[in-house]
Each structure stands twice: as structure tokens, then as C-alpha cells.
PDB file of C-alpha atoms and ligand atoms in Angstrom:
ATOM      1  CA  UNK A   1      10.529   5.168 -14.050  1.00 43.00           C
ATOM      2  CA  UNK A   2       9.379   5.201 -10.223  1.00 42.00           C
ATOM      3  CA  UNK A   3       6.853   7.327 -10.838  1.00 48.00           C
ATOM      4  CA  UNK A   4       5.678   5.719 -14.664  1.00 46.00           C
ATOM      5  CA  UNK A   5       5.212   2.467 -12.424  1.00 45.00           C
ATOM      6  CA  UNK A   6       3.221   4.130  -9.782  1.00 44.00           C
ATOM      7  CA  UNK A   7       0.644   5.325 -12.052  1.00 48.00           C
ATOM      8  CA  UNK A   8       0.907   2.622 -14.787  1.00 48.00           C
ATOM      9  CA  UNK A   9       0.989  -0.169 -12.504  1.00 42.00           C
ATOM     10  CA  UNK A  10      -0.676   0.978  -9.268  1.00 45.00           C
ATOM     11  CA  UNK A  11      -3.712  -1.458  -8.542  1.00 42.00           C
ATOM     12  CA  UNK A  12      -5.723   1.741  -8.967  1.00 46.00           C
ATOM     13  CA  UNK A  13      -7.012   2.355 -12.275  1.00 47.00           C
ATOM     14  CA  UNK A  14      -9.780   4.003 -13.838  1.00 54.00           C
ATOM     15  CA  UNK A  15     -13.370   2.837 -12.199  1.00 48.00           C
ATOM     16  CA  UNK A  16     -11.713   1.071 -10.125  1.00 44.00           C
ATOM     17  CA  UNK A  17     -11.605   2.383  -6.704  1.00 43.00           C
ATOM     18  CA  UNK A  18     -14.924   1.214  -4.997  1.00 44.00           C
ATOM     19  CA  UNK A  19     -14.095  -2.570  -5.523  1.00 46.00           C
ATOM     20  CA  UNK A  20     -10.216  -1.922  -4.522  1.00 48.00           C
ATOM     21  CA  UNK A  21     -11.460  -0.461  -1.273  1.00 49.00           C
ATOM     22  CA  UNK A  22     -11.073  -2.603   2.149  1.00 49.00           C
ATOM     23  CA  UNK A  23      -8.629  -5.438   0.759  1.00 53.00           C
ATOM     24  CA  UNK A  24      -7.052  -5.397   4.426  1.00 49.00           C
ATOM     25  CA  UNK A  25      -8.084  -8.790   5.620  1.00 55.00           C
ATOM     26  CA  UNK A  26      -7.570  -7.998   9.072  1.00 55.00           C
ATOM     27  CA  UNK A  27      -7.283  -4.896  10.933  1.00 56.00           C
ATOM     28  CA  UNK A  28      -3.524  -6.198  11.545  1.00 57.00           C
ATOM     29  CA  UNK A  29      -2.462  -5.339   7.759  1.00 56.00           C
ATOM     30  CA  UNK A  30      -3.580  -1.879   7.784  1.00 58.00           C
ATOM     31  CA  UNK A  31      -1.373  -1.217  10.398  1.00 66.00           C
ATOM     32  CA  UNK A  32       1.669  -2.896   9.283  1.00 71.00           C
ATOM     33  CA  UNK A  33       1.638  -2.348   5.823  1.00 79.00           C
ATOM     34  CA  UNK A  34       2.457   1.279   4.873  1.00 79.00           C
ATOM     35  CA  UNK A  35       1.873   0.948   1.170  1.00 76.00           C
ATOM     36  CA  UNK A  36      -1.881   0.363   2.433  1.00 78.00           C
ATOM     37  CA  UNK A  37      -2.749   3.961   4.396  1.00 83.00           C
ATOM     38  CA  UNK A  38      -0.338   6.175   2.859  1.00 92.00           C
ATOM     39  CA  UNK A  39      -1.271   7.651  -0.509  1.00 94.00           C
ATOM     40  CA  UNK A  40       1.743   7.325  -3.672  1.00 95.00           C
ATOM     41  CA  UNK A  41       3.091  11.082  -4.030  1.00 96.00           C
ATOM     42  CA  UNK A  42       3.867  12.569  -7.690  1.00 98.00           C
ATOM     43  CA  UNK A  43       6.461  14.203  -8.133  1.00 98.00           C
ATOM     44  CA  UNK A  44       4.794  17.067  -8.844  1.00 98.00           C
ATOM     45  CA  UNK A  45       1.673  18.627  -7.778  1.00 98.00           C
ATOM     46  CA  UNK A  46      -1.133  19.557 -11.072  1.00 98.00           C
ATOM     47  CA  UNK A  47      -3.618  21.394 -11.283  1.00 98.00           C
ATOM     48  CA  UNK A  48      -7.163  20.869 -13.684  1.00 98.00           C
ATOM     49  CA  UNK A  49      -8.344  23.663 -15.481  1.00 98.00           C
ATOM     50  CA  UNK A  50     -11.610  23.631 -17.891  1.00 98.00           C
ATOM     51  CA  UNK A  51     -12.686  26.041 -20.476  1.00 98.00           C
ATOM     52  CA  UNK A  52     -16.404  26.953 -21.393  1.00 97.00           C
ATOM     53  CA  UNK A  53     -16.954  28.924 -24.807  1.00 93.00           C
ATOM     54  CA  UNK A  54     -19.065  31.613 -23.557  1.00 94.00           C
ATOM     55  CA  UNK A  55     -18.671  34.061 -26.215  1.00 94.00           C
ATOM     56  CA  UNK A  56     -19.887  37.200 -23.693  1.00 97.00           C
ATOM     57  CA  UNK A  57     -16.814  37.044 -21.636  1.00 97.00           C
ATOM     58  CA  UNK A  58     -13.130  37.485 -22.331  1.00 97.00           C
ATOM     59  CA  UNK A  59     -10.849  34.514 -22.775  1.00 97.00           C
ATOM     60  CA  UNK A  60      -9.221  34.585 -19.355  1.00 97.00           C
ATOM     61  CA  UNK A  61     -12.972  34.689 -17.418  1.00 97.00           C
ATOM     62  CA  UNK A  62     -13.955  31.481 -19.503  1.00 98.00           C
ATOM     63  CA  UNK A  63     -10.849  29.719 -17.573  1.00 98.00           C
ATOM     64  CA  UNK A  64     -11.652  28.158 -14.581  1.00 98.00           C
ATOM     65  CA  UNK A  65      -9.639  25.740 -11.717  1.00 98.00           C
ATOM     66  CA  UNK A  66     -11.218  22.657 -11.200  1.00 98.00           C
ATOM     67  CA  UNK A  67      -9.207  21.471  -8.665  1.00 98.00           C
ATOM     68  CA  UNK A  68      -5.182  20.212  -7.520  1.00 98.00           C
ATOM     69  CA  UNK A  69      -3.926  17.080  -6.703  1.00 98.00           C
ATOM     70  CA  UNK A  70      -0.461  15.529  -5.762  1.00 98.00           C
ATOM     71  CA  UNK A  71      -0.700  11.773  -4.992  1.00 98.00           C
ATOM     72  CA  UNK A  72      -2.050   8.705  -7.538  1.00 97.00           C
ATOM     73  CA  UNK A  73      -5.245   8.085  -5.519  1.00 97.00           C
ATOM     74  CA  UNK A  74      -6.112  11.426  -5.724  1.00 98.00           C
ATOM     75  CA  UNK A  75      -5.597  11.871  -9.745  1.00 98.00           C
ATOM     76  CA  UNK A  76      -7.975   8.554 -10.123  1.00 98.00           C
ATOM     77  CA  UNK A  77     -10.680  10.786  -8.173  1.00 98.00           C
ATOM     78  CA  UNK A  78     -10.741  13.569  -9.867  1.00 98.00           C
ATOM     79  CA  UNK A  79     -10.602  11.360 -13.271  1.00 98.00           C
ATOM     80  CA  UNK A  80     -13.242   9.185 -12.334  1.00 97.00           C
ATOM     81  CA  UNK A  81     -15.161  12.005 -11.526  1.00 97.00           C
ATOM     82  CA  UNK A  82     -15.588  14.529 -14.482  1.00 97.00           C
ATOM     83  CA  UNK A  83     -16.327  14.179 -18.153  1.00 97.00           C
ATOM     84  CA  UNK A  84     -14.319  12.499 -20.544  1.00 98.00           C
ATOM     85  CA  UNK A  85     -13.468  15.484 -23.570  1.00 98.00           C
ATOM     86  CA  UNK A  86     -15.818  13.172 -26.035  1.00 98.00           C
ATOM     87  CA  UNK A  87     -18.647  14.501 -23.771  1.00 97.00           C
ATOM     88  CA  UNK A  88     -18.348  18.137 -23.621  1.00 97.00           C
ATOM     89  CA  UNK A  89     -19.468  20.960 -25.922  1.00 96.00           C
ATOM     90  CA  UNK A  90     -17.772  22.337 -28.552  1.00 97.00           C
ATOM     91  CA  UNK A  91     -15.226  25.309 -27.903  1.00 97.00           C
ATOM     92  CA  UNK A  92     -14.702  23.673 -24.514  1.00 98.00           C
ATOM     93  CA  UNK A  93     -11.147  22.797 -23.347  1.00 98.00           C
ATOM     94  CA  UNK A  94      -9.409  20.766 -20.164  1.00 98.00           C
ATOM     95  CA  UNK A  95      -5.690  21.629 -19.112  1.00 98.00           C
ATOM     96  CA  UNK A  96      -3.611  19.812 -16.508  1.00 98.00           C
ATOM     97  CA  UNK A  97      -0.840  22.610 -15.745  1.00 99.00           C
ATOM     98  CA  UNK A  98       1.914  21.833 -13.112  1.00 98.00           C
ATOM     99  CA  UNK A  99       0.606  24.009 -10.095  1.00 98.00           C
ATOM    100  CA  UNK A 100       1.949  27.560 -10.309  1.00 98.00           C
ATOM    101  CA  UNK A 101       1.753  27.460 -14.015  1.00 98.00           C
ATOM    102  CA  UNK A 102      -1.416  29.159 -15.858  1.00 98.00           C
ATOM    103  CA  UNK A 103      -2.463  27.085 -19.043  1.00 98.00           C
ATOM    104  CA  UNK A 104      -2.087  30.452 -21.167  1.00 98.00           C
ATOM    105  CA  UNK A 105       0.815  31.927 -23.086  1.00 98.00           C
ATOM    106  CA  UNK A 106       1.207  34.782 -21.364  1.00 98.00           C
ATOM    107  CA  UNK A 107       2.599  33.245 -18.118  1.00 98.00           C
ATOM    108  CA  UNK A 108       6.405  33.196 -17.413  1.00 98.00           C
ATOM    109  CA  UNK A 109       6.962  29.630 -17.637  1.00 98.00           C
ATOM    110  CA  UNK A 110       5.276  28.999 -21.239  1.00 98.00           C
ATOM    111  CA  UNK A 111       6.064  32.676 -23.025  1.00 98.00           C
ATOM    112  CA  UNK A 112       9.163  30.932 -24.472  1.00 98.00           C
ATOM    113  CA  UNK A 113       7.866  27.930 -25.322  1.00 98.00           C
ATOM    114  CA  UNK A 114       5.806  25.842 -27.646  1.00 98.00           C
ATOM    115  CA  UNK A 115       3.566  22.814 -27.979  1.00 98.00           C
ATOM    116  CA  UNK A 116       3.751  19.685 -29.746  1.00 98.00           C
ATOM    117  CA  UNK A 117       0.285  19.304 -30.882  1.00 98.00           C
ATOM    118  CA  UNK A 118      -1.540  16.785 -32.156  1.00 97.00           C
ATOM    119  CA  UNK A 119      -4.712  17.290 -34.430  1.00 96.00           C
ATOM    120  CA  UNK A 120      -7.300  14.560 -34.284  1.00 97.00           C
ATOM    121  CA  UNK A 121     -10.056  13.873 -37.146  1.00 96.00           C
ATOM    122  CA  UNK A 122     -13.526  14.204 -36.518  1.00 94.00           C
ATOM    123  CA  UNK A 123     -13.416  10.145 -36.547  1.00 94.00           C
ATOM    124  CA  UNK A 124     -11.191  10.311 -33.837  1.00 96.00           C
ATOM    125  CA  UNK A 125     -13.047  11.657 -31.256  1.00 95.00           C
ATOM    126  CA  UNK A 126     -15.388   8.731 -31.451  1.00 93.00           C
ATOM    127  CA  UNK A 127     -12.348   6.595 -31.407  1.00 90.00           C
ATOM    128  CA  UNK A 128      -8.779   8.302 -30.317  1.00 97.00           C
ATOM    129  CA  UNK A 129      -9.523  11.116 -28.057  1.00 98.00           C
ATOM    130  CA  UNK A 130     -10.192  10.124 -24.172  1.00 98.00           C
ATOM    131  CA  UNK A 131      -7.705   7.549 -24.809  1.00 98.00           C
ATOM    132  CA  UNK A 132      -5.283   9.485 -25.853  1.00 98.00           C
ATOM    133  CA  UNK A 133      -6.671  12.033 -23.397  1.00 98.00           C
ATOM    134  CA  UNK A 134      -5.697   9.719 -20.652  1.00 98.00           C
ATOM    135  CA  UNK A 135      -2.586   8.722 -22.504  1.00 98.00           C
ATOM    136  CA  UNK A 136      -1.092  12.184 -22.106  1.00 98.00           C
ATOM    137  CA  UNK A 137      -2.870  12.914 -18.530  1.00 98.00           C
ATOM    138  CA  UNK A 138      -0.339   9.473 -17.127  1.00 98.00           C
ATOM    139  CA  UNK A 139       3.022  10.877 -19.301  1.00 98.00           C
ATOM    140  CA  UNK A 140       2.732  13.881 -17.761  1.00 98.00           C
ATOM    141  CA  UNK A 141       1.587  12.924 -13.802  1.00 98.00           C
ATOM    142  CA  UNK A 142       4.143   9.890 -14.251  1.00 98.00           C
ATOM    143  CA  UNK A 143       6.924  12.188 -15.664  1.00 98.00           C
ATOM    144  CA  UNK A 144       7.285   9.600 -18.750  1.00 98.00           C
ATOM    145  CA  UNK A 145      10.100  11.830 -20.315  1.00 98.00           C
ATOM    146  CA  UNK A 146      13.022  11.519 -18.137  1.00 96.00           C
ATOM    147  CA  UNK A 147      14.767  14.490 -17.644  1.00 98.00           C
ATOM    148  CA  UNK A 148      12.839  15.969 -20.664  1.00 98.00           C
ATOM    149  CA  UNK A 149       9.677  15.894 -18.275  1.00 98.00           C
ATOM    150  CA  UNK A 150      11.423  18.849 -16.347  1.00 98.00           C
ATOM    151  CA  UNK A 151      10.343  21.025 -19.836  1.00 98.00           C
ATOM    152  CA  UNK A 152       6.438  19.773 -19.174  1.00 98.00           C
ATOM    153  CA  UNK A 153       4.827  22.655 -17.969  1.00 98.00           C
ATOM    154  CA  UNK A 154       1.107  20.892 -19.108  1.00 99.00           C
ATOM    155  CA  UNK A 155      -1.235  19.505 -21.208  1.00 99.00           C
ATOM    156  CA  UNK A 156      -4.612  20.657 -23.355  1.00 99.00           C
ATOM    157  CA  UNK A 157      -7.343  19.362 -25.078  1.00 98.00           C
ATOM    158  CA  UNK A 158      -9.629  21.299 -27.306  1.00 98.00           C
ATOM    159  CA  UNK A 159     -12.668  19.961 -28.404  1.00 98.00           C
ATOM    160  CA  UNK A 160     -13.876  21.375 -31.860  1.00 97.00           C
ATOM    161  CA  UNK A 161     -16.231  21.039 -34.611  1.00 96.00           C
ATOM    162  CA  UNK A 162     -13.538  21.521 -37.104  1.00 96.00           C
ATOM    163  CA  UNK A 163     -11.176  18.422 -35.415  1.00 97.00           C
ATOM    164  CA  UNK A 164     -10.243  17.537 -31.884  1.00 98.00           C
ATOM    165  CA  UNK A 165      -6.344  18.958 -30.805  1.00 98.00           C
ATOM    166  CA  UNK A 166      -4.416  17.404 -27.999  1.00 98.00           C
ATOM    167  CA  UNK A 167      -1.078  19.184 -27.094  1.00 98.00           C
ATOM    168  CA  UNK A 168       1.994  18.978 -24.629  1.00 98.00           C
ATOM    169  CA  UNK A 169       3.021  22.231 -23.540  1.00 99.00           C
ATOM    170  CA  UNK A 170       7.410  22.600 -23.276  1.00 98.00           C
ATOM    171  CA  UNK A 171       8.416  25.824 -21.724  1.00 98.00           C
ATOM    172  CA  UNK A 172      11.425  26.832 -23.995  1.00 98.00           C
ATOM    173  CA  UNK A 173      11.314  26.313 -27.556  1.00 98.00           C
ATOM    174  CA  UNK A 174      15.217  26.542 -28.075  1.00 98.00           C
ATOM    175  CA  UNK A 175      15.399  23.216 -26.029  1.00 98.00           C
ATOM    176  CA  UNK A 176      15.530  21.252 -28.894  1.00 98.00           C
ATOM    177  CA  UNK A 177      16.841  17.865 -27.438  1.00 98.00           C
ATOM    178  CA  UNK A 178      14.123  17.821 -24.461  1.00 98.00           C
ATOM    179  CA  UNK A 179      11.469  18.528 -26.891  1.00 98.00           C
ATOM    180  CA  UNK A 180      12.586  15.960 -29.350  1.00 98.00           C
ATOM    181  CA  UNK A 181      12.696  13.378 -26.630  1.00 98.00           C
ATOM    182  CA  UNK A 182       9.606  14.218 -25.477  1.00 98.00           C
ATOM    183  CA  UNK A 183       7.936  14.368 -28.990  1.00 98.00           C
ATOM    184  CA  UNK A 184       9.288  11.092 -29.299  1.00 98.00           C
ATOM    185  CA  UNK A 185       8.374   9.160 -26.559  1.00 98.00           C
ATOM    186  CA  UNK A 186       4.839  10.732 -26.646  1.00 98.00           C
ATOM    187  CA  UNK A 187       4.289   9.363 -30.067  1.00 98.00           C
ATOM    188  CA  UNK A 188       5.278   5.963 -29.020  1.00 97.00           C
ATOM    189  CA  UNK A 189       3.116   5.794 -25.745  1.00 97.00           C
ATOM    190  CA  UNK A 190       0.106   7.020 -28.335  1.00 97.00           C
ATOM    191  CA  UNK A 191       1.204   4.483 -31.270  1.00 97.00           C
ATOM    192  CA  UNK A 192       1.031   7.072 -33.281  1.00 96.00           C
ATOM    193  CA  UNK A 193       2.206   5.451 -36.596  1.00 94.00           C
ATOM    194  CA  UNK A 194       6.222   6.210 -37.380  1.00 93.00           C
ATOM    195  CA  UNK A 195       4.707   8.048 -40.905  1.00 95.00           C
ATOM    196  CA  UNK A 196       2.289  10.431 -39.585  1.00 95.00           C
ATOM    197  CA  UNK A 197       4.495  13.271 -38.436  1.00 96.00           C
ATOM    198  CA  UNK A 198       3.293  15.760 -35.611  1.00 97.00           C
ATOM    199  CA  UNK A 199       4.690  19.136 -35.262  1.00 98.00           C
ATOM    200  CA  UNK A 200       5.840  21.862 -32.670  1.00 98.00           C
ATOM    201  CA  UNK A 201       4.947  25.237 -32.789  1.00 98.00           C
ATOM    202  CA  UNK A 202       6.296  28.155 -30.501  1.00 98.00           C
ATOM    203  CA  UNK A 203       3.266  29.815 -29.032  1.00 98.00           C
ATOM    204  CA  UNK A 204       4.951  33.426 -29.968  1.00 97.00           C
ATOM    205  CA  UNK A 205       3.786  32.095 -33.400  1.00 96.00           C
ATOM    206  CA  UNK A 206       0.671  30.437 -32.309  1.00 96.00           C
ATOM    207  CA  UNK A 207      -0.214  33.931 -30.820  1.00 95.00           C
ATOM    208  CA  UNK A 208       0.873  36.452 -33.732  1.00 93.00           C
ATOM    209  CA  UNK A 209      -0.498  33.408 -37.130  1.00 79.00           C
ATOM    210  CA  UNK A 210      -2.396  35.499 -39.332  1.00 68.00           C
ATOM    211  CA  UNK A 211      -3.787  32.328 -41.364  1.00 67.00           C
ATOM    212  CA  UNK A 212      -5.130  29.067 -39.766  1.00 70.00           C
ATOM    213  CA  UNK A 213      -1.934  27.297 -39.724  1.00 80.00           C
ATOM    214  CA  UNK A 214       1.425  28.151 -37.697  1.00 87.00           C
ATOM    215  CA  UNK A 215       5.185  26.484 -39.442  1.00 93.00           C
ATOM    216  CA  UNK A 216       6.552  23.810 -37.084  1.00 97.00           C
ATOM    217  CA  UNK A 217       9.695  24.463 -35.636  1.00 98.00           C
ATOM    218  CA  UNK A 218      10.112  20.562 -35.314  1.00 98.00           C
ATOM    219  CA  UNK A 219       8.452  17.609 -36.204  1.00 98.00           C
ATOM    220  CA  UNK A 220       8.841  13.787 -35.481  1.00 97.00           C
TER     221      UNK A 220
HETATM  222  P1  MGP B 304      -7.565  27.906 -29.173  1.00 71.23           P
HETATM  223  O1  MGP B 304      -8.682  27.698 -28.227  1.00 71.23           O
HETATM  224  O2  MGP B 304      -6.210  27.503 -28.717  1.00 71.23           O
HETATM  225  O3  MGP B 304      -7.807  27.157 -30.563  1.00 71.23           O
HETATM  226  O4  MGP B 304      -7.472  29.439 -29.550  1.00 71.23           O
HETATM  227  P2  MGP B 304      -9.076  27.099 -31.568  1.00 71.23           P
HETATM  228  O5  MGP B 304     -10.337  27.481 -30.868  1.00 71.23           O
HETATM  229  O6  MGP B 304      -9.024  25.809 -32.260  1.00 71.23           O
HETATM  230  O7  MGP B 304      -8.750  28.255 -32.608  1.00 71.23           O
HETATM  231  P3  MGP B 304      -7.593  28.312 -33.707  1.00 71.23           P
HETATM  232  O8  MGP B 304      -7.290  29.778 -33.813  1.00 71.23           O
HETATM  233  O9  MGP B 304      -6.411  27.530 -33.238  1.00 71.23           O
HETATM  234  O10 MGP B 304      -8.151  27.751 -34.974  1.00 71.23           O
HETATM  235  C1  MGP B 304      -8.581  30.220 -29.892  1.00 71.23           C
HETATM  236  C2  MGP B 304      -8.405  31.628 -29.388  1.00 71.23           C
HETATM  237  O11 MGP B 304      -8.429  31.627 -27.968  1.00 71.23           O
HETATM  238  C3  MGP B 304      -7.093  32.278 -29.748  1.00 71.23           C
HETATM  239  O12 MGP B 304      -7.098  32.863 -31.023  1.00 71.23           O
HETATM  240  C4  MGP B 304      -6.998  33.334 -28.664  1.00 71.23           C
HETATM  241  O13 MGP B 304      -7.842  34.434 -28.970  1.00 71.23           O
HETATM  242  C5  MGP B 304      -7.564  32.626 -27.462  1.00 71.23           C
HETATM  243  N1  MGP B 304      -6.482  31.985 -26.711  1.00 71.23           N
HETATM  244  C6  MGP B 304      -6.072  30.709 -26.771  1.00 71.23           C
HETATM  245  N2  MGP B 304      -5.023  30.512 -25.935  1.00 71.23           N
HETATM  246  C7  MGP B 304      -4.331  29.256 -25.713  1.00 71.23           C
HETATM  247  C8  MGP B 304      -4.764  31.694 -25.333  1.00 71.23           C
HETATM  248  C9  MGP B 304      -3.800  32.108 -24.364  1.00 71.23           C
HETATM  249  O14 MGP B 304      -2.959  31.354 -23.889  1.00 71.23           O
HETATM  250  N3  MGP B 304      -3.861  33.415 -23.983  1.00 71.23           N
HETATM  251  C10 MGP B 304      -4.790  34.276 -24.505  1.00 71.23           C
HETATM  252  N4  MGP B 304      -4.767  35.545 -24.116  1.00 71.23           N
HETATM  253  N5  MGP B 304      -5.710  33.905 -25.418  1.00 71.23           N
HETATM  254  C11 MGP B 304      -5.697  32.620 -25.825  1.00 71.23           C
END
């Protein structure tokens, strides 16, 4: 897609920004050459949120906004700028959330929905998880699901002692052939082998489990 290209195969990548700057060879080319002054728009705009374990406060106060963005350039900032999940604390948590959606259950545009969630050995995080951190970050800002990508409402990571999770947040779990597509294409952008399965769960079961697991309404 448009917007795959612009993030996969825009000149700016990770760490890359300070040497990119200034390729204009004269003053000339900055002025005739759009692609060089204006910033590439997403489609959407998204918004960063982190989450700190802090066990005196409530759920909701532990959730803060880092900050918004809406063009390429402005994603690689922000990227380039924080922690990769490898590096934070246990119990702590990033969410990119298109902007007017809250990354919790209880908002309007994920109460019907689910996740497709991927759980990640402790080996992984040493190996699998900003990777496949960053993996998830460009399907979602590049809208790598066709018209499936209209279900995205966001992404989380969770970093835990017990086993890293990654997940891609849908916003109606009945939407079975958007959620299959994107469960599907995720798992090839990851190369996640065709044998290990990963499952969706609604979060209205995420939210009412009594044990440690939740049934899959769909797997791929
Ligand atoms: P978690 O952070 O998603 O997973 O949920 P963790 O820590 O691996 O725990 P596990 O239960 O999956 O093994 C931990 C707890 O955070 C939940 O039990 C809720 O109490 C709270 N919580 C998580 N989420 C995503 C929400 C949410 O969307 N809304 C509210 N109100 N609480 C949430």
C-alpha cells in the first residue's frame, strides 16, 4: 500500500535522522522539490500511551499520554526517542491507540472487540520483542491490513516477569473476516512460523476470566 511504502520504504528509518538531514545540495532543491519540506501524512493520527505499575494508584491513574503524531517523520521522533519495551520495568506497558481511542476496554470503540495476542517467552525478550515491537508499531501506522486496518483501533505491549505479550486490538469481535485477515497478515510480517498458532480473545472475556487463561474465539 501507499502508506506501507511510506513507512517501509521512506529514507527515514530508525537512528537515522541526523545523517539524513540537509541532503539539499543547493538551496534550489529545497524549494522545488516538495517531497523535501513537506512531511508524509498517515492516514491516521496515533497516539502513545505508557503504563507504570505503581501498585498505590488505580489502573486508569497508572495510564499516561506520551504524546500524538500524524506524519512518518514525526513517528521516527518519537521512536527514536523513548525506550525500547526490553528496557523498561516489569508491569510496565506501551500502547499506540488511534487518537480518540483509550487503550482500555471500557471505551466505545474496543467494548466489542478483542485482541489477537501474542505471548512471547522469557527468551524472547532478549531476542523477539522490540522487533516485533516495531513490527506491529509500522502495520498499524502503515495500515498493513487493507480494509481490515479500518478494525485497528491499537496496539500493546506488556512487559512481564512471567512472559512478554504483544497484541493488536480489533474493535468488533463478530468481524470475523477483518480479524482473520489481519491475524494473518500480522503473522506473516512477524514470520511467525505457519505451526505456532496465536489466538483472539474478546476482551468481554479477557475482563470477566476467572483463571489465567481466556478460550480463543479464533486462531491462525
Ligand atoms: P494486563 O496488564 O492486561 O495483563 O491486566 P497482566 O498484567 O499480564 O495480567 P493477566 O491478568 O493478563 O495475567 C492486568 C490487570 O490490569 C487486569 O486484571 C485489570 O485489573 C487491569 N486492566 C488491564 N486492562 C487492559 C484494563 C482495561 O482495559 N481496563 C481496566 N479497567 N483495567 C484493565
Amino acid at each position: 500500500t501507499l502508506f506501507g511504502w511510506l513507512v517501509t520504504g521512506f529514507s527515514l528509518g530508525p537512528r537515522a535522522t541526523e545523517n539524513e538531514e540537509g541532503r539539499a545540495d543547493s538551496p534550489t532543491a529545497a524549494v522545488t522539490s516538495p517531497e523535501q519540506y513537506i512531511k508524509h501524512p498517515l492516514q491516521h493520527r496515533w497516539a502513545l500511551w505508557y503504563f507504570k505499575n505503581d501498585k498505590s494508584k488505580s489502573w486508569t491513574e497508572n495510564l499516561r499520554l506520551i504524546s500524538k503524531f500524524d506524519t512518518v517523520e514525526d513517528f521516527w521522533a518519537l521512536y527514536n526517542h523513548i525506550q525500547q519495551p526490553s528496557k523498561l520495568g516489569f508491569g510496565c506497558d506501551y500502547c499506540l491507540f488511534k487518537d480518540g481511542i483509550k487503550p482500555m476496554w471500557e471505551d466505545d470503540r474496543n467494548k466489542l472487540g478483542g485482541r489477537w495476542l501474542m505471548t512471547l517467552s522469557k527468551q524472547q525478550r532478549h531476542n523477539d520483542l522490540d522487533r516485533y515491537w516495531m513490527e506491529t508499531l509500522l502495520c498499524l501506522i502503515g495500515e498493513s491490513f487493507d480494509e481490515a486496518s479500518e478494525d485497528v483501533c491499537g496496539a500493546v505491549v506488556n512487559v512481564r516477569p512471567k512472559g512478554d505479550k504483544i497484541s493488536i486490538w480489533t474493535g468488533n469481535c463478530q468481524n470475523k473476516d477483518a480479524i482473520m485477515t489481519i491475524g494473518q497478515q500480522y503473522k506473516e510480517r512477524l514470520s511467525i512460523p505457519i505451526k505456532t498458532l496465536i489466538g483472539y480473545q474478546s476482551h468481554d472475556d479477557t475482563s470477566s476470566k476467572s483463571g489465567s487463561t481466556t478460550k480463543n474465539m479464533y486462531s491462525v
